Coordinates of C-alpha atoms and ligand atoms in Angstrom, one line a residue:
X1 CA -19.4 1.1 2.6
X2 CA -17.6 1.1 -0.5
X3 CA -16.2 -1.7 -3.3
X4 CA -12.4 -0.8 -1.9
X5 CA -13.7 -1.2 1.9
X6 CA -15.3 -4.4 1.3
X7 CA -12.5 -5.7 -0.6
X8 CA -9.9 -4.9 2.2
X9 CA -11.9 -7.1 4.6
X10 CA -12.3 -10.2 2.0
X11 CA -8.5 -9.7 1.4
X12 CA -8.1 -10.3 5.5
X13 CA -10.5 -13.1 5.3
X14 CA -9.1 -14.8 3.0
X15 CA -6.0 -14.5 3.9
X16 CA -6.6 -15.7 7.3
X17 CA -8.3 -18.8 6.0
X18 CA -5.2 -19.2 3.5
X19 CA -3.2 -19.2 6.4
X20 CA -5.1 -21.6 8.8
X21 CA -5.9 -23.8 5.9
X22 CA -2.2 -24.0 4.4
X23 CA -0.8 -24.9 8.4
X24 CA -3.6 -28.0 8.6
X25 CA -2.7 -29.1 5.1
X26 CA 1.3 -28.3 5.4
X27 CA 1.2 -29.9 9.1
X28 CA -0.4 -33.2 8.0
X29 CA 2.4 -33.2 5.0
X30 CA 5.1 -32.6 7.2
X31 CA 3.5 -35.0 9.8
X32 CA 3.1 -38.1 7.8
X33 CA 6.9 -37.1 6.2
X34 CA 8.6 -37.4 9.3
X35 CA 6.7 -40.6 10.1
X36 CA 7.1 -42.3 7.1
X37 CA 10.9 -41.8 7.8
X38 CA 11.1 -42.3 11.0
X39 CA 9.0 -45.7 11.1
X40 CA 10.8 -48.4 13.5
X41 CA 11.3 -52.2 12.3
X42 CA 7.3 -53.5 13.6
X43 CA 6.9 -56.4 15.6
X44 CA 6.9 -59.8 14.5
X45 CA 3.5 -60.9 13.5
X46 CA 2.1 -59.0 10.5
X47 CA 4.1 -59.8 6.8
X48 CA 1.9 -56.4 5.9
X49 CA 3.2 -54.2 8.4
X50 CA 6.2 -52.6 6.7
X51 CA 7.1 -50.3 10.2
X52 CA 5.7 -48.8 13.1
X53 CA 6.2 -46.0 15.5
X54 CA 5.2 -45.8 19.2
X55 CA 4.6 -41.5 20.1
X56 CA 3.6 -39.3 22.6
X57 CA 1.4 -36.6 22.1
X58 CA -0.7 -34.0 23.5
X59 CA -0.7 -36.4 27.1
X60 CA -1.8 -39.6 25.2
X61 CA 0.4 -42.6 23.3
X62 CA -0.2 -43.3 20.0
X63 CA 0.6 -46.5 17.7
X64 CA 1.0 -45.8 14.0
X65 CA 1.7 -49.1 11.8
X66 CA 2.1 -48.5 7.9
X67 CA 0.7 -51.2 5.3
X68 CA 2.8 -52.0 2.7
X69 CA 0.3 -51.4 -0.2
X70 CA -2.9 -52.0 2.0
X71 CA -4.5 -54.2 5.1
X72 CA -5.9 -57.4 4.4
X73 CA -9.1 -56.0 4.7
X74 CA -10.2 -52.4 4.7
X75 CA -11.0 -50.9 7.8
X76 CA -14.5 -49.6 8.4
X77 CA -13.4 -46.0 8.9
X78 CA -10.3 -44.5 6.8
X79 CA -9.4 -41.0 7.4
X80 CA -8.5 -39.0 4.1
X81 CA -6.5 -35.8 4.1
X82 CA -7.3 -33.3 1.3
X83 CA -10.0 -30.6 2.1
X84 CA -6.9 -29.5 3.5
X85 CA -5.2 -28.7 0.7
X86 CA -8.3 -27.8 -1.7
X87 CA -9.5 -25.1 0.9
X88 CA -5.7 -23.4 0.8
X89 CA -6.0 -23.4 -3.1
X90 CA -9.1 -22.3 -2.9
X91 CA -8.5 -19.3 -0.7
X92 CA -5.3 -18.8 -2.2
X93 CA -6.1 -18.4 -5.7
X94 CA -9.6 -16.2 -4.5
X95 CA -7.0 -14.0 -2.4
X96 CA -4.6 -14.0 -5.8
X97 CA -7.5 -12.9 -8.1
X98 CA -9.1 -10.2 -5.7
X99 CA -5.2 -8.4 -5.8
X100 CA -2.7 -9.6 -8.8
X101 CA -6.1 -9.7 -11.1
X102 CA -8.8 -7.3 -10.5
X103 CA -5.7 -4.8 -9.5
X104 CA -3.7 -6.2 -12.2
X105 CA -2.9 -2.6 -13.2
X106 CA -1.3 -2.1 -9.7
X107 CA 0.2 -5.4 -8.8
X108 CA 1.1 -7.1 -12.6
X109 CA 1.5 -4.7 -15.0
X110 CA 4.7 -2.5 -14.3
X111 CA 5.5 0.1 -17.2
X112 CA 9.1 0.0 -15.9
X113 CA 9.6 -3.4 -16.5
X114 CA 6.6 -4.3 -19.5
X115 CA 4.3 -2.0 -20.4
X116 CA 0.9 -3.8 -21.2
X117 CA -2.8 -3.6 -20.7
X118 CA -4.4 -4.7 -17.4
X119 CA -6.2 -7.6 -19.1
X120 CA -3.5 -8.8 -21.3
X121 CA -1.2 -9.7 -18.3
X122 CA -4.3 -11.4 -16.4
X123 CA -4.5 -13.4 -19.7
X124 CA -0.9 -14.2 -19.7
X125 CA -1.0 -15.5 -15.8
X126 CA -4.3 -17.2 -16.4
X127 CA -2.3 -19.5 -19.1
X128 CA 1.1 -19.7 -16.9
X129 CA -1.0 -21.1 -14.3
X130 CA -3.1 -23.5 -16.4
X131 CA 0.2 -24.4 -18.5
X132 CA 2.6 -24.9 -15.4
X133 CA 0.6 -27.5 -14.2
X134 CA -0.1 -29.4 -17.1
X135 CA 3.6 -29.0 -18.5
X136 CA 5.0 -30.7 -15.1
X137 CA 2.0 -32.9 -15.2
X138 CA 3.1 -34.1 -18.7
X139 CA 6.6 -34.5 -17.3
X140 CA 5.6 -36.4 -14.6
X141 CA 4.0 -39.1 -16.7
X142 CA 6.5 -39.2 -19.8
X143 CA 8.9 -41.7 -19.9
X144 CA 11.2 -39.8 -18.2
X145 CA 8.9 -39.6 -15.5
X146 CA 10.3 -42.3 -12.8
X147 CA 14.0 -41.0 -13.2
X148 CA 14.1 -38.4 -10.1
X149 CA 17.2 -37.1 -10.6
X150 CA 16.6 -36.0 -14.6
X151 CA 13.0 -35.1 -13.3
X152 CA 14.6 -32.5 -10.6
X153 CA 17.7 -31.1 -13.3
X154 CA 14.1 -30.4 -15.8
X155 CA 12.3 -29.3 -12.7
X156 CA 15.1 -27.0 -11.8
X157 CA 15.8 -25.5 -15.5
X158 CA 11.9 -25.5 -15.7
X159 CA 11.8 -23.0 -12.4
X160 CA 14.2 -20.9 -14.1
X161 CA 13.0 -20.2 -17.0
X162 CA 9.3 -19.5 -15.4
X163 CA 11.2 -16.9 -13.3
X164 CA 12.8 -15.3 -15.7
X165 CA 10.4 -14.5 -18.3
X166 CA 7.7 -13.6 -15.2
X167 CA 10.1 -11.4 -13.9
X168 CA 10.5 -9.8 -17.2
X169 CA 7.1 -9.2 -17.8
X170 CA 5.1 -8.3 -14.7
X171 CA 6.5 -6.0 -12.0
X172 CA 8.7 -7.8 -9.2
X173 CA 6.0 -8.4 -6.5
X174 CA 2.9 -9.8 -9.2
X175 CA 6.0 -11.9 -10.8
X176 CA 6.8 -13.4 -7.6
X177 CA 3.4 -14.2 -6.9
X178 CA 2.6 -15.7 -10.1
X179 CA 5.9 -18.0 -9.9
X180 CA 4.2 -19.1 -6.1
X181 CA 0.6 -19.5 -7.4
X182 CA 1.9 -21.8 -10.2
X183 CA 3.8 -23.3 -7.5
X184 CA 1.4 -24.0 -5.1
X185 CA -1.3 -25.0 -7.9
X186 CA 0.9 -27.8 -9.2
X187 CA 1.0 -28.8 -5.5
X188 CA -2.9 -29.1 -5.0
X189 CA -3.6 -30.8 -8.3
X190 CA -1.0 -33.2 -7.2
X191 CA -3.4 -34.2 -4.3
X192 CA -6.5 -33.3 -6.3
X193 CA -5.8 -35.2 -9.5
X194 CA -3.0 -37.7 -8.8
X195 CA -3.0 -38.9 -5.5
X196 CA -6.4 -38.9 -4.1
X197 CA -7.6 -40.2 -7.0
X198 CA -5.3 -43.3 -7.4
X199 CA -6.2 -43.6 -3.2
X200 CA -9.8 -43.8 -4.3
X201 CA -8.8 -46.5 -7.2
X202 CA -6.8 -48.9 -4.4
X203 CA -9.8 -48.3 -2.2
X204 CA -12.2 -49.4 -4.8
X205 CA -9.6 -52.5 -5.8
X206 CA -9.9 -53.8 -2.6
X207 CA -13.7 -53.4 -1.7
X208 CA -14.1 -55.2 -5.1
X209 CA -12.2 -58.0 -3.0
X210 CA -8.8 -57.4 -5.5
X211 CA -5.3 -56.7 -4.6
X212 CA -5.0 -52.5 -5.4
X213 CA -2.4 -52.1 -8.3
X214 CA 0.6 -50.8 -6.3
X215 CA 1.4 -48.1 -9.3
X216 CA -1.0 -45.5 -8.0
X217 CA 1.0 -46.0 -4.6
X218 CA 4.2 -45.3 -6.4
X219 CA 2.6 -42.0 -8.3
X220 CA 0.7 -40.8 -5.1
X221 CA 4.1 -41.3 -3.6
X222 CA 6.4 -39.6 -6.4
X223 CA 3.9 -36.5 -6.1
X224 CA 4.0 -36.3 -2.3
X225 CA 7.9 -36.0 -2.3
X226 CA 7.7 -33.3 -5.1
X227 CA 5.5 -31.5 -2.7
X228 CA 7.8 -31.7 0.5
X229 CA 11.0 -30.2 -1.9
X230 CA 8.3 -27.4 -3.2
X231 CA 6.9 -26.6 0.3
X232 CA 9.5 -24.2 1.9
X233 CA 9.9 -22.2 -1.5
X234 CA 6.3 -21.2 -1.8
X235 CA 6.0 -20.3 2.0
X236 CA 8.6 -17.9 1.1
X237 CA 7.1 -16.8 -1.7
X238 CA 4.1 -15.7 0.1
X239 CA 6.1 -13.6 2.5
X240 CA 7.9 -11.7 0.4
X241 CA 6.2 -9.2 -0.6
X242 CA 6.6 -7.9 3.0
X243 CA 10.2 -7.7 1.5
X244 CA 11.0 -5.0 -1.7
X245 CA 14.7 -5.9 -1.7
X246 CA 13.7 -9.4 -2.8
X247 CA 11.3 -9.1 -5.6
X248 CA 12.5 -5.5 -6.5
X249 CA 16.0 -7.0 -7.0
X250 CA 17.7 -6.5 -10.1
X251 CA 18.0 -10.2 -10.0
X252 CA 14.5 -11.0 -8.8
X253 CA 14.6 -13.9 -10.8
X254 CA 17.5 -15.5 -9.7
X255 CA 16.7 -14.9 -6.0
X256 CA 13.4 -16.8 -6.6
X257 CA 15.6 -19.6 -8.2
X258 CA 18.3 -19.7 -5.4
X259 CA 15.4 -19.3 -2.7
X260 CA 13.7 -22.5 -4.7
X261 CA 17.0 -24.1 -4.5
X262 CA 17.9 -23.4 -0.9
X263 CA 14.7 -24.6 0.4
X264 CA 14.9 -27.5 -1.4
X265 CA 18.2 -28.6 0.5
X266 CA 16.9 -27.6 3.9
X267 CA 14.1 -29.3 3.3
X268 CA 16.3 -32.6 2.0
X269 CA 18.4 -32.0 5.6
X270 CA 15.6 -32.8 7.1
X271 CA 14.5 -35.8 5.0
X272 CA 17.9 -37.2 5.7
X273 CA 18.1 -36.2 9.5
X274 CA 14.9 -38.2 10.0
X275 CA 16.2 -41.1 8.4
X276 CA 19.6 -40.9 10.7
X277 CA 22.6 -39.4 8.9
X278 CA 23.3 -35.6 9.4
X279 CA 24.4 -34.2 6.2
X280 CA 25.7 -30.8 7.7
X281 CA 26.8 -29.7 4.2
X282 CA 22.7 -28.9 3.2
X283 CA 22.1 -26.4 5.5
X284 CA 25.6 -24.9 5.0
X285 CA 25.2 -24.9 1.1
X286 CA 21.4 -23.1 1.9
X287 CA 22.8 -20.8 3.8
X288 CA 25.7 -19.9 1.1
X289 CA 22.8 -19.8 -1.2
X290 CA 21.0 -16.8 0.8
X291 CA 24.0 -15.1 1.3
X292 CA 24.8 -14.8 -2.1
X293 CA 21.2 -13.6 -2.3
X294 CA 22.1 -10.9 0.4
X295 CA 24.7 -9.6 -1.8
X296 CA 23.1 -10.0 -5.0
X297 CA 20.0 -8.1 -4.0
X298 CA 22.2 -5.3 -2.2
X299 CA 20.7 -1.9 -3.4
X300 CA 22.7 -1.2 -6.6
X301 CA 20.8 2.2 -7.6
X302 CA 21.2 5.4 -6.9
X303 CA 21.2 6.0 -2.8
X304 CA 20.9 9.9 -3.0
X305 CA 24.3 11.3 -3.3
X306 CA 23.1 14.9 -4.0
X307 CA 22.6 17.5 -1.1
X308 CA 19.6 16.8 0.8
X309 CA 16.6 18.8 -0.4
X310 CA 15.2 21.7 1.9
X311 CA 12.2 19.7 4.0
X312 CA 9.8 21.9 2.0
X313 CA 10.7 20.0 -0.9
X314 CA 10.6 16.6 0.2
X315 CA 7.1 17.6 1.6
X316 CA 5.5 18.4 -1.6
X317 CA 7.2 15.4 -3.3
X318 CA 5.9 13.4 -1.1
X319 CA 2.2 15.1 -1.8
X320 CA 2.5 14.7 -5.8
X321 CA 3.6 11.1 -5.5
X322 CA 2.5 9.3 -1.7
X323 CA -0.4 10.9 -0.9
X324 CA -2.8 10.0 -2.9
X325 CA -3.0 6.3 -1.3
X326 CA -1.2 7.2 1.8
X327 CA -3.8 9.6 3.5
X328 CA -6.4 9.4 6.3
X329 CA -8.8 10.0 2.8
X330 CA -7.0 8.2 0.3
X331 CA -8.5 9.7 -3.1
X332 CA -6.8 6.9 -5.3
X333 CA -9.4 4.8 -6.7
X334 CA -9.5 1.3 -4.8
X335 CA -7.7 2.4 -1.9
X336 CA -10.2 2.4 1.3
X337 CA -7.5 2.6 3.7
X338 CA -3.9 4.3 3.8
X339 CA -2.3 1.0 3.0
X340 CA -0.3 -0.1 6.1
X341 CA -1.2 2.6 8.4
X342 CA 1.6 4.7 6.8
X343 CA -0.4 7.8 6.7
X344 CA 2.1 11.1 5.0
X345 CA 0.1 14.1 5.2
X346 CA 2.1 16.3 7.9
X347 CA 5.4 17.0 8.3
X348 CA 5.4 15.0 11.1
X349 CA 3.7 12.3 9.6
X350 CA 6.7 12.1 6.8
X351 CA 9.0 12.2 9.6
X352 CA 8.1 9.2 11.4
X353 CA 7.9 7.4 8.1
X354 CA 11.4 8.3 6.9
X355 CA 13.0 4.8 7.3
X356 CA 10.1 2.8 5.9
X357 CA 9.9 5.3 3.0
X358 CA 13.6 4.6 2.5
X359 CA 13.6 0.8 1.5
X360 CA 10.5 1.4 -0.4
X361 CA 11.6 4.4 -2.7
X362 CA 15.4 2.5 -2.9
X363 CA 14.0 -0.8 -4.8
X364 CA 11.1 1.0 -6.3
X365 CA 8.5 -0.6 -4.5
X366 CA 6.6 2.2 -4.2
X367 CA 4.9 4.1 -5.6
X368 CA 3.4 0.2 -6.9
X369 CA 3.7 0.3 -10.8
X370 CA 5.0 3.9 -9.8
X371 CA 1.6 4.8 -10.7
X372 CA 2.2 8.5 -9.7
X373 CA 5.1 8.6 -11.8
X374 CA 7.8 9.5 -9.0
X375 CA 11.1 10.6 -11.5
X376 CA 14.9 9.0 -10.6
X377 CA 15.7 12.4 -9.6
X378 CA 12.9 12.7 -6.7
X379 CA 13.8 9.1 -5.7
X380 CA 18.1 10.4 -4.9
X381 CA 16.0 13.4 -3.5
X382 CA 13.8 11.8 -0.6
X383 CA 16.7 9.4 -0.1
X384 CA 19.7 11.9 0.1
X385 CA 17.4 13.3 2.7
X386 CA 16.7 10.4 4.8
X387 CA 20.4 9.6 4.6
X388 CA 20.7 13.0 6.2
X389 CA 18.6 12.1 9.4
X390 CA 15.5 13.4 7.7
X391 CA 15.6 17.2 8.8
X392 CA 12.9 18.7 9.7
X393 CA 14.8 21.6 8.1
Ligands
LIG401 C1 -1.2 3.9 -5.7 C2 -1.1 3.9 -4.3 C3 0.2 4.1 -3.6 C4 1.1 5.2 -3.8 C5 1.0 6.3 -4.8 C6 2.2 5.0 -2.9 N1 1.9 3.9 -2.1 FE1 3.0 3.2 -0.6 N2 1.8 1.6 -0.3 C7 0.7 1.3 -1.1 C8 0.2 0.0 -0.8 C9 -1.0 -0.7 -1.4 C10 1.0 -0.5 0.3 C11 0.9 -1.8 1.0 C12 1.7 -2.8 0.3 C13 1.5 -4.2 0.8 O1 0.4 -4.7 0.6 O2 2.4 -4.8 1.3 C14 2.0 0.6 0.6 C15 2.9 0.5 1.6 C16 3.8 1.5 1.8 C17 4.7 1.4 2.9 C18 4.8 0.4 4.0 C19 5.5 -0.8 3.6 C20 5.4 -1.9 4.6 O3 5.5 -3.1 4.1 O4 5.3 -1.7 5.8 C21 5.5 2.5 2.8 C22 6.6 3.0 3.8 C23 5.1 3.2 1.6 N3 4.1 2.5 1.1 C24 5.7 4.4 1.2 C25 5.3 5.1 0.0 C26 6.0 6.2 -0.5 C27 7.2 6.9 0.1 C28 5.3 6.6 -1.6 C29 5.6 7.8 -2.5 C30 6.9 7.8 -3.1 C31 4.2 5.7 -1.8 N4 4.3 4.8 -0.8 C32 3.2 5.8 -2.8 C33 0.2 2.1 -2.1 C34 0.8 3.3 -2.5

């Protein structure tokens, strides 16, 4: 068993506990969301009660009351919610290390785009990460901080710029990731280093028999909302690089802005939608969002054109520049596996492949940091013979 072996597996595991973890943690947020906005006036009898909500779940009948601030008197058990969240961080940033840093060669650095040593770009994300957080962080607490609407125009420019200068100086896929690590980080040290800790403040207020200063309620709350509009953006984030034509995009940076952007107003529909109005015009400005996206990302280089090559040809292309990584035996250092199961060693094996290999030669995806150096001119050549029904000869 080999380093690249074992690796493969931790990448699965982790990403399987990223997965399970980010659903309990993203669940409760969404869970609480919709409760919080869809809390009915409460019965007559408790000034503290702000709202309740009768449900039915899972065969059994639940009653939810919020506090406004707290109870009279703390109950004896109190439920928290944040290994939730720590645990996706954790796995997430372990499953971000183990591929955009110890493969940083593969997955950051792309000569086409930046040309830069290995370590220098895991330097430069190490900082971005650190510095997203404690720029919004900073935000957040300046004076500016309790004005949402200047805080979400900053916010906005703030994406922006991350995006552009990430997409200009890491390959597509390692850019997109790094914009939705920094993402997701800001969202865990919001729970980690804002809210729970002015929950565990309150808490403390009241078992010292004061009144909890209701500020910390106001922050925890201000964070909490950030994370709902940032939720949708980063799930997409992690997705796409199952998808070339979004981070391989001439404008990869503005599709991660208008995807930031468009989640944000589905995500508002449904803020609004809980509390009773139906602004139809959200969704509808989301989706004119993505299809701008869908023409903006539309394959702008060269699709072929030329005669398509005799199969011979495409076959020993293929050989110089796929086979390396995608063979039964892959003989490229840290690849255990063919990566996918795309395996191109026959000529039927390149056959059956011919429509995956299209998207991925089209935006450049592959060869990753075109590591083999595949030239423009091979490229038109293996796609001139796709677009020719991939002939056996
Ligand atoms: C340095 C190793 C390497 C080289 C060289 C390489 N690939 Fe890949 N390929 C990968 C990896 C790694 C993945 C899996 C990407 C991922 O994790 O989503 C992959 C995935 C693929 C996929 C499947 C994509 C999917 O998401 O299902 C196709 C098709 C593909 N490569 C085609 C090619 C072609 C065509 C070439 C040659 C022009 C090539 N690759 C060269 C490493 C390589």
């Amino acid at each position: 068993m080999d380093v690249a072996y074992l690796s493969e597996w931790a990448n699965l595991l982790l990403r399987w506990l990223h997965v399970i973890t980010g659903i309990a943690w993203i669940g409760t947020s969404f869970y609480f969301i919709g409760l919080d906005n869809q809390l009915d006036k409460p019965a007559p009898g408790n000034p503290r009660v702000a709202g309740e909500q009768w449900s039915i779940h899972g065969g059994g009948f639940y009653h939810k009351q919020k506090y406004l601030v707290a109870p009279e008197q703390l109950p004896e058990k109190l439920h928290w919610f944040k290994w939730e969240a720590y645990w996706t961080w954790i796995s997430g940033f372990s499953l971000f290390v183990l591929i955009y840093w110890v493969q940083a060669g593969t997955y950051l650095v792309d000569p086409a785009v930046l040309a830069m040593p290995a370590w220098l770009a895991v330097l430069i994300s190490a900082v971005m990460l650190v510095g997203g957080w404690v720029g919004y962080d900073l935000l957040c607490k300046s004076k500016h901080g309790e004005n949402e609407v200047l805080l979400g125009a900053i916010g906005a420019g703030a994406l922006a710029v991350v995006a552009f200068v990430a997409c200009h100086i890491f390959g597509g896929r390692g850019a997109f990731l790094q914009v939705g690590a920094m993402t997701g980080t800001i969202m865990v040290a919001n729970v980690a280093m804002v809210i729970i800790p002015g929950q565990r403040k309150m808490v403390a207020a009241m078992q010292a028999g004061q009144a909890p200063d209701p500020k910390y309620g106001r922050w925890g709350k201000q964070r909490s909302v950030h994370n709902t509009y940032l939720t949708l953006p980063v799930i997409f984030i992690m997705i796409s690089p199952h998808y070339p034509m979004t981070y391989q995009s001439q404008w990869n940076w503005l599709v991660l802005l208008a995807v930031g952007l468009s989640g944000a107003l589905v995500r508002q529909y449904f803020v609004l939608r809980q509390k009773g109005a139906n602004p139809v015009w959200l969704p509808a400005g989301a989706a004119a969002v993505v299809a701008l996206l869908v023409v903006l990302g539309a394959p702008q280089r060269a699709t072929g054109g030329a005669e398509a090559p005799a199969f011979a040809e495409v076959q020993s292309i293929v050989a110089a520049r796929c086979v390396s990584c995608h063979a039964a035996r892959p003989t490229q250092e840290g690849i255990a596996s063919p990566p996918k199961g795309v395996v191109m060693e026959t000529p039927q094996q390149i056959r059956r492949w011919a429509a995956a290999m299209r998207q991925q030669v089209q935006t450049e995806a592959m060869p990753p940091g075109n590591l083999t150096e595949i030239t423009a001119e091979e490229r038109g050549k293996l796609l001139a013979w796709v677009a020719a029904g991939a002939p056996a000869d």
